[in-house]
Amino acid sequence: MKITLYIVFSLLVSFAIGSIHRQEIKPDPITLNFKPAFNVAVGPANIVAAYPVAGIDFTLNHAAGRLYIGTETGLRIEDADVFRLDSVTWTAVMPGGDWVTVNAETGQTEQYLDGEYRCFIQEISKP
């Protein structure tokens, strides 16, 4: 009898929690006035630019103030001031003066890291 009451009580609590979660206010999706390039994803907290042929991707997280650079050798995480330069361009500036800038419309990323400038453009990989 106690097990039946426990199961019924657990189900009621589970449904109540599910109902509360469904009623929570969800954040509005980002509305962009342009179509992002196929290698760029723009979300509410991150801008991700991927270059699989070059073996590198950039994630600019403006919510956490971080820049993530993923390469075949590992993940580099930097604290950065991430902000929007204009309607299509985001940049991450690190305390030492290094920076990464992503143009979400063209899919181009420019970086100045460790004294070296590099530019990445959209890649079309052939199967």
XYZ file of N, CA, C and O in Angstrom, residues 1-121:
484
model
N 0.822 -1.193 0.000
C 0.000 0.000 0.000
C 0.873 1.266 0.000
O 0.576 2.207 -0.717
N 1.932 1.245 0.842
C 2.805 2.409 0.909
C 3.509 2.638 -0.430
O 3.710 3.782 -0.836
N 3.868 1.570 -1.109
C 4.551 1.705 -2.395
C 3.613 2.322 -3.414
O 4.017 3.172 -4.213
N 2.359 1.937 -3.423
C 1.382 2.504 -4.355
C 1.220 3.989 -4.102
O 1.201 4.791 -5.048
N 1.110 4.386 -2.830
C 0.987 5.808 -2.502
C 2.256 6.566 -2.912
O 2.184 7.688 -3.429
N 3.390 5.953 -2.698
C 4.660 6.595 -3.078
C 4.728 6.801 -4.589
O 5.120 7.859 -5.068
N 4.334 5.800 -5.369
C 4.355 5.915 -6.834
C 3.384 6.994 -7.293
O 3.719 7.834 -8.141
N 2.193 7.010 -6.758
C 1.198 8.025 -7.133
C 1.704 9.413 -6.758
O 1.622 10.358 -7.565
N 2.253 9.563 -5.562
C 2.784 10.856 -5.128
C 3.938 11.301 -6.034
O 4.021 12.454 -6.434
N 4.832 10.380 -6.396
C 5.961 10.699 -7.268
C 5.494 11.145 -8.642
O 6.028 12.096 -9.228
N 4.490 10.473 -9.178
C 3.953 10.866 -10.487
C 3.318 12.257 -10.432
O 3.495 13.063 -11.354
N 2.573 12.538 -9.381
C 1.952 13.856 -9.242
C 3.008 14.960 -9.154
O 2.881 16.011 -9.796
N 4.057 14.729 -8.383
C 5.140 15.708 -8.269
C 5.824 15.888 -9.613
O 6.125 17.002 -10.040
N 6.059 14.795 -10.320
C 6.699 14.865 -11.629
C 5.867 15.680 -12.618
O 6.394 16.530 -13.347
N 4.568 15.446 -12.650
C 3.692 16.210 -13.544
C 3.636 17.680 -13.142
O 3.588 18.563 -13.996
N 3.651 17.958 -11.858
C 3.624 19.352 -11.393
C 4.895 20.083 -11.816
O 4.832 21.227 -12.293
N 6.040 19.445 -11.666
C 7.305 20.065 -12.078
C 7.320 20.285 -13.589
O 7.725 21.347 -14.074
N 6.848 19.300 -14.350
C 6.777 19.448 -15.808
C 5.873 20.591 -16.217
O 6.178 21.359 -17.130
N 4.757 20.751 -15.536
C 3.828 21.843 -15.830
C 4.456 23.199 -15.546
O 4.307 24.144 -16.322
N 5.188 23.290 -14.459
C 5.866 24.551 -14.111
C 6.904 24.897 -15.163
O 7.014 26.040 -15.596
N 7.676 23.910 -15.614
C 8.708 24.158 -16.627
C 8.092 24.617 -17.943
O 8.659 25.458 -18.638
N 6.967 24.060 -18.325
C 6.318 24.468 -19.573
C 5.806 25.897 -19.501
O 5.708 26.578 -20.506
N 5.466 26.375 -18.315
C 4.926 27.716 -18.157
C 6.003 28.784 -18.007
O 5.704 29.967 -18.062
N 7.259 28.370 -17.816
C 8.329 29.353 -17.672
C 8.452 30.191 -18.938
O 8.216 29.720 -20.041
N 8.841 31.423 -18.759
C 9.036 32.306 -19.904
C 10.340 31.910 -20.583
O 11.397 31.893 -19.976
N 10.249 31.589 -21.842
C 11.435 31.221 -22.615
C 11.998 32.485 -23.263
O 11.253 33.364 -23.682
N 13.332 32.596 -23.368
C 13.901 33.776 -24.010
C 13.553 33.806 -25.493
O 13.462 32.766 -26.136
N 13.326 35.002 -26.014
C 13.037 35.152 -27.435
C 14.274 34.769 -28.236
O 15.390 35.120 -27.868
N 14.078 34.071 -29.344
C 15.245 33.762 -30.170
C 15.803 35.042 -30.775
O 15.091 36.020 -30.962
N 17.078 35.011 -31.055
C 17.731 36.181 -31.651
C 17.123 36.428 -33.020
O 16.950 35.511 -33.799
N 16.760 37.648 -33.294
C 16.272 37.998 -34.619
C 17.380 38.743 -35.334
O 17.883 39.743 -34.849
N 17.761 38.230 -36.468
C 18.838 38.811 -37.250
C 18.260 39.446 -38.507
O 17.296 38.945 -39.069
N 18.874 40.515 -38.943
C 18.416 41.168 -40.164
C 19.224 40.698 -41.372
O 19.274 41.378 -42.385
N 19.858 39.536 -41.260
C 20.636 38.958 -42.342
C 20.637 37.446 -42.164
O 20.271 36.936 -41.111
N 21.062 36.749 -43.215
C 21.179 35.295 -43.126
C 22.639 34.958 -42.852
O 23.522 35.304 -43.640
N 22.936 34.286 -41.732
C 24.328 33.934 -41.432
C 24.915 32.994 -42.493
O 24.201 32.219 -43.110
N 26.223 33.088 -42.671
C 26.926 32.183 -43.572
C 26.749 30.751 -43.078
O 26.485 30.512 -41.894
N 26.919 29.781 -43.993
C 26.663 28.391 -43.614
C 27.647 27.860 -42.580
O 27.369 26.887 -41.909
N 28.785 28.506 -42.401
C 29.760 28.025 -41.417
C 29.677 28.782 -40.089
O 30.492 28.579 -39.204
N 28.670 29.653 -39.952
C 28.516 30.467 -38.741
C 27.140 30.209 -38.136
O 26.139 30.164 -38.839
N 27.123 30.053 -36.824
C 25.868 29.919 -36.086
C 25.807 31.029 -35.050
O 26.779 31.257 -34.326
N 24.677 31.733 -35.003
C 24.486 32.818 -34.052
C 23.380 32.415 -33.096
O 22.254 32.146 -33.513
N 23.719 32.344 -31.818
C 22.749 31.984 -30.803
C 22.605 33.092 -29.784
O 23.245 34.137 -29.893
N 21.780 32.884 -28.774
C 21.571 33.929 -27.776
C 22.793 34.222 -26.912
O 22.927 35.309 -26.373
N 23.723 33.286 -26.793
C 24.905 33.508 -25.957
C 26.217 33.319 -26.709
O 27.252 33.759 -26.238
N 26.182 32.661 -27.869
C 27.400 32.309 -28.589
C 27.326 32.656 -30.065
O 26.258 32.636 -30.654
N 28.482 32.900 -30.627
C 28.673 32.975 -32.059
C 29.742 31.940 -32.372
O 30.833 31.971 -31.797
N 29.426 30.999 -33.263
C 30.351 29.926 -33.590
C 30.691 30.017 -35.072
O 29.804 30.093 -35.911
N 31.981 30.008 -35.381
C 32.465 29.983 -36.760
C 33.368 28.763 -36.913
O 34.324 28.606 -36.154
N 33.053 27.895 -37.879
C 33.781 26.639 -38.038
C 34.476 26.581 -39.391
O 33.900 26.972 -40.407
N 35.689 26.072 -39.378
C 36.510 25.911 -40.577
C 37.113 24.509 -40.536
O 38.256 24.323 -40.114
N 36.348 23.491 -40.968
C 36.800 22.105 -40.813
C 38.036 21.756 -41.632
O 38.852 20.956 -41.192
N 38.191 22.320 -42.815
C 39.369 22.007 -43.626
C 40.630 22.537 -42.949
O 41.657 21.865 -42.883
N 40.546 23.745 -42.399
C 41.685 24.325 -41.678
C 41.861 23.687 -40.306
O 42.910 23.816 -39.679
N 40.812 23.006 -39.835
C 40.903 22.325 -38.541
C 40.806 23.266 -37.358
O 41.455 23.051 -36.335
N 39.953 24.306 -37.471
C 39.821 25.269 -36.379
C 38.381 25.757 -36.296
O 37.674 25.826 -37.309
N 37.930 26.036 -35.091
C 36.639 26.696 -34.910
C 36.751 27.684 -33.761
O 37.569 27.533 -32.863
N 35.928 28.701 -33.836
C 35.918 29.779 -32.853
C 34.532 29.871 -32.243
O 33.538 29.847 -32.963
N 34.477 29.998 -30.931
C 33.220 30.245 -30.242
C 33.403 31.491 -29.396
O 34.225 31.508 -28.472
N 32.657 32.538 -29.727
C 32.687 33.787 -28.966
C 31.474 33.764 -28.050
O 30.338 33.802 -28.526
N 31.697 33.647 -26.756
C 30.612 33.566 -25.785
C 30.513 34.904 -25.071
O 31.304 35.185 -24.169
N 29.542 35.719 -25.484
C 29.412 37.044 -24.867
C 28.731 36.977 -23.512
O 28.888 37.873 -22.697
N 28.023 35.908 -23.233
C 27.373 35.781 -21.924
C 28.401 35.512 -20.824
O 28.305 36.056 -19.731
N 29.406 34.677 -21.128
C 30.424 34.327 -20.134
C 31.697 35.156 -20.280
O 32.575 35.088 -19.429
N 31.819 35.910 -21.377
C 33.033 36.686 -21.598
C 34.226 35.794 -21.896
O 35.305 35.983 -21.343
N 34.022 34.836 -22.795
C 35.093 33.891 -23.110
C 35.189 33.670 -24.608
O 34.224 33.796 -25.349
N 36.381 33.302 -25.025
C 36.660 32.907 -26.394
C 37.189 31.483 -26.349
O 38.122 31.187 -25.588
N 36.586 30.605 -27.129
C 37.022 29.219 -27.218
C 37.561 29.002 -28.626
O 36.875 29.279 -29.606
N 38.785 28.493 -28.724
C 39.393 28.190 -30.010
C 39.696 26.701 -30.022
O 40.543 26.222 -29.268
N 38.987 25.987 -30.859
C 39.179 24.550 -30.962
C 40.030 24.210 -32.169
O 39.750 24.674 -33.270
N 41.066 23.442 -31.954
C 41.926 22.973 -33.039
C 42.106 21.471 -32.890
O 41.648 20.872 -31.917
N 42.809 20.895 -33.830
C 43.064 19.459 -33.772
C 43.968 19.094 -32.598
O 43.999 17.961 -32.156
N 44.705 20.076 -32.071
C 45.604 19.803 -30.951
C 44.954 20.046 -29.597
O 45.551 19.720 -28.575
N 43.766 20.631 -29.581
C 43.091 20.849 -28.309
C 42.226 22.096 -28.304
O 41.994 22.716 -29.336
N 41.776 22.458 -27.123
C 40.892 23.600 -26.923
C 41.624 24.674 -26.141
O 42.174 24.412 -25.077
N 41.602 25.890 -26.666
C 42.196 27.037 -25.985
C 41.042 27.912 -25.500
O 40.176 28.294 -26.277
N 41.056 28.236 -24.214
C 40.002 29.059 -23.622
C 40.631 30.340 -23.111
O 41.592 30.303 -22.349
N 40.090 31.467 -23.535
C 40.617 32.778 -23.140
C 39.491 33.634 -22.583
O 38.377 33.636 -23.124
N 39.783 34.387 -21.528
C 38.856 35.417 -21.085
C 38.912 36.537 -22.110
O 39.984 36.898 -22.598
N 37.756 37.084 -22.471
C 37.726 38.107 -23.510
C 36.513 38.997 -23.338
O 35.486 38.584 -22.802
N 36.651 40.215 -23.796
C 35.526 41.142 -23.874
C 34.885 40.911 -25.232
O 35.461 41.259 -26.263
N 33.721 40.278 -25.255
C 33.050 39.930 -26.505
C 31.913 40.919 -26.726
O 31.066 41.115 -25.860
N 31.910 41.531 -27.917
C 30.871 42.514 -28.220
C 30.623 42.564 -29.714
O 31.400 42.041 -30.518
N 29.542 43.238 -30.069
C 29.133 43.368 -31.457
C 29.682 44.671 -32.016
O 29.435 45.745 -31.466
N 30.412 44.590 -33.128
C 30.953 45.785 -33.762
C 29.900 46.493 -34.609
O 29.835 47.721 -34.632
N 29.132 45.713 -35.341
C 28.036 46.251 -36.149
C 26.978 45.165 -36.267
O 27.017 44.195 -35.521
N 26.061 45.288 -37.192
C 24.941 44.355 -37.244
C 25.336 42.933 -37.640
O 24.585 41.999 -37.397
N 26.527 42.735 -38.233
C 26.921 41.403 -38.684
C 28.249 40.935 -38.113
O 28.672 39.813 -38.367
N 28.931 41.754 -37.339
C 30.288 41.440 -36.899
C 30.403 41.436 -35.381
O 29.987 42.372 -34.726
N 31.004 40.358 -34.854
C 31.286 40.251 -33.430
C 32.793 40.134 -33.254
O 33.483 39.568 -34.100
N 33.290 40.632 -32.135
C 34.717 40.521 -31.864
C 34.943 40.136 -30.412
O 34.117 40.413 -29.551
N 36.072 39.499 -30.182
C 36.507 39.132 -28.834
C 37.900 39.718 -28.650
O 38.804 39.406 -29.418
N 38.043 40.570 -27.644
C 39.330 41.205 -27.367
C 39.832 40.674 -26.029
O 39.160 40.796 -25.009
N 41.034 40.104 -26.061
C 41.626 39.539 -24.860
C 42.447 40.591 -24.128
O 42.858 41.582 -24.740
N 42.681 40.414 -22.830
C 43.407 41.416 -22.046
C 44.773 41.798 -22.618
O 45.187 42.936 -22.511
N 45.488 40.900 -23.264
C 46.806 41.206 -23.817
C 46.775 41.948 -25.140
O 47.812 42.277 -25.691
N 45.585 42.207 -25.680
C 45.468 42.915 -26.952
C 45.196 42.011 -28.143
O 44.944 42.492 -29.239
N 45.273 40.698 -27.958
C 44.923 39.791 -29.043
C 43.421 39.865 -29.288
O 42.648 40.229 -28.390
N 42.977 39.502 -30.497
C 41.557 39.597 -30.820
C 41.168 38.587 -31.897
O 42.005 38.087 -32.631
N 39.867 38.305 -31.947
C 39.261 37.482 -32.984
C 37.977 38.189 -33.396
O 37.184 38.599 -32.556
N 37.789 38.357 -34.701
C 36.598 39.018 -35.228
C 35.900 38.099 -36.222
O 36.541 37.571 -37.132
N 34.590 37.893 -36.038
C 33.798 37.027 -36.905
C 32.749 37.864 -37.619
O 31.960 38.558 -36.977
N 32.742 37.786 -38.952
C 31.683 38.389 -39.738
C 30.688 37.283 -40.033
O 30.969 36.375 -40.820
N 29.536 37.329 -39.384
C 28.563 36.247 -39.477
C 27.890 36.180 -40.839
O 27.415 35.122 -41.235
N 27.864 37.268 -41.557
C 27.207 37.284 -42.870
C 28.106 36.680 -43.955
O 27.658 35.907 -44.782
N 29.386 37.018 -43.946
C 30.302 36.508 -44.967
C 30.968 35.198 -44.568
O 31.503 34.497 -45.411
N 30.984 34.888 -43.276
C 31.636 33.675 -42.797
C 33.134 33.817 -42.645
O 33.846 32.836 -42.470
N 33.615 35.042 -42.687
C 35.055 35.292 -42.570
C 35.424 35.580 -41.126
O 34.724 36.308 -40.425
N 36.548 35.023 -40.685
C 37.068 35.271 -39.344
C 38.507 35.754 -39.463
O 39.307 35.163 -40.177
N 38.798 36.823 -38.753
C 40.155 37.340 -38.682
C 40.624 37.201 -37.243
O 39.850 37.396 -36.318
N 41.903 36.874 -37.092
C 42.443 36.733 -35.745
C 43.825 37.364 -35.672
O 44.569 37.383 -36.635
N 44.103 37.895 -34.507
C 45.457 38.324 -34.178
C 45.764 37.695 -32.830
O 45.296 38.156 -31.786
N 46.512 36.585 -32.879
C 46.834 35.828 -31.669
C 48.328 35.570 -31.615
O 48.934 35.165 -32.612
N 48.888 35.798 -30.454
C 50.305 35.526 -30.208
C 51.204 36.197 -31.247
O 52.178 35.617 -31.720
N 50.843 37.427 -31.631
C 51.659 38.193 -32.566
C 51.517 37.790 -34.019
O 52.282 38.240 -34.862
N 50.536 36.946 -34.347
C 50.355 36.472 -35.717
C 48.939 36.762 -36.195
O 47.969 36.454 -35.509
N 48.817 37.355 -37.393
C 47.519 37.633 -38.006
C 47.179 36.501 -38.973
O 48.016 36.065 -39.754
N 45.930 36.028 -38.896
C 45.429 35.025 -39.836
C 44.001 35.364 -40.202
O 43.276 35.955 -39.409
N 43.620 34.975 -41.400
C 42.258 35.201 -41.881
C 41.714 33.870 -42.395
O 42.398 33.150 -43.122
N 40.484 33.539 -42.007
C 39.823 32.319 -42.446
C 38.576 32.707 -43.226
O 37.816 33.570 -42.788
N 38.358 32.080 -44.387
C 37.165 32.331 -45.177
C 36.353 31.054 -45.249
O 36.841 29.972 -44.892
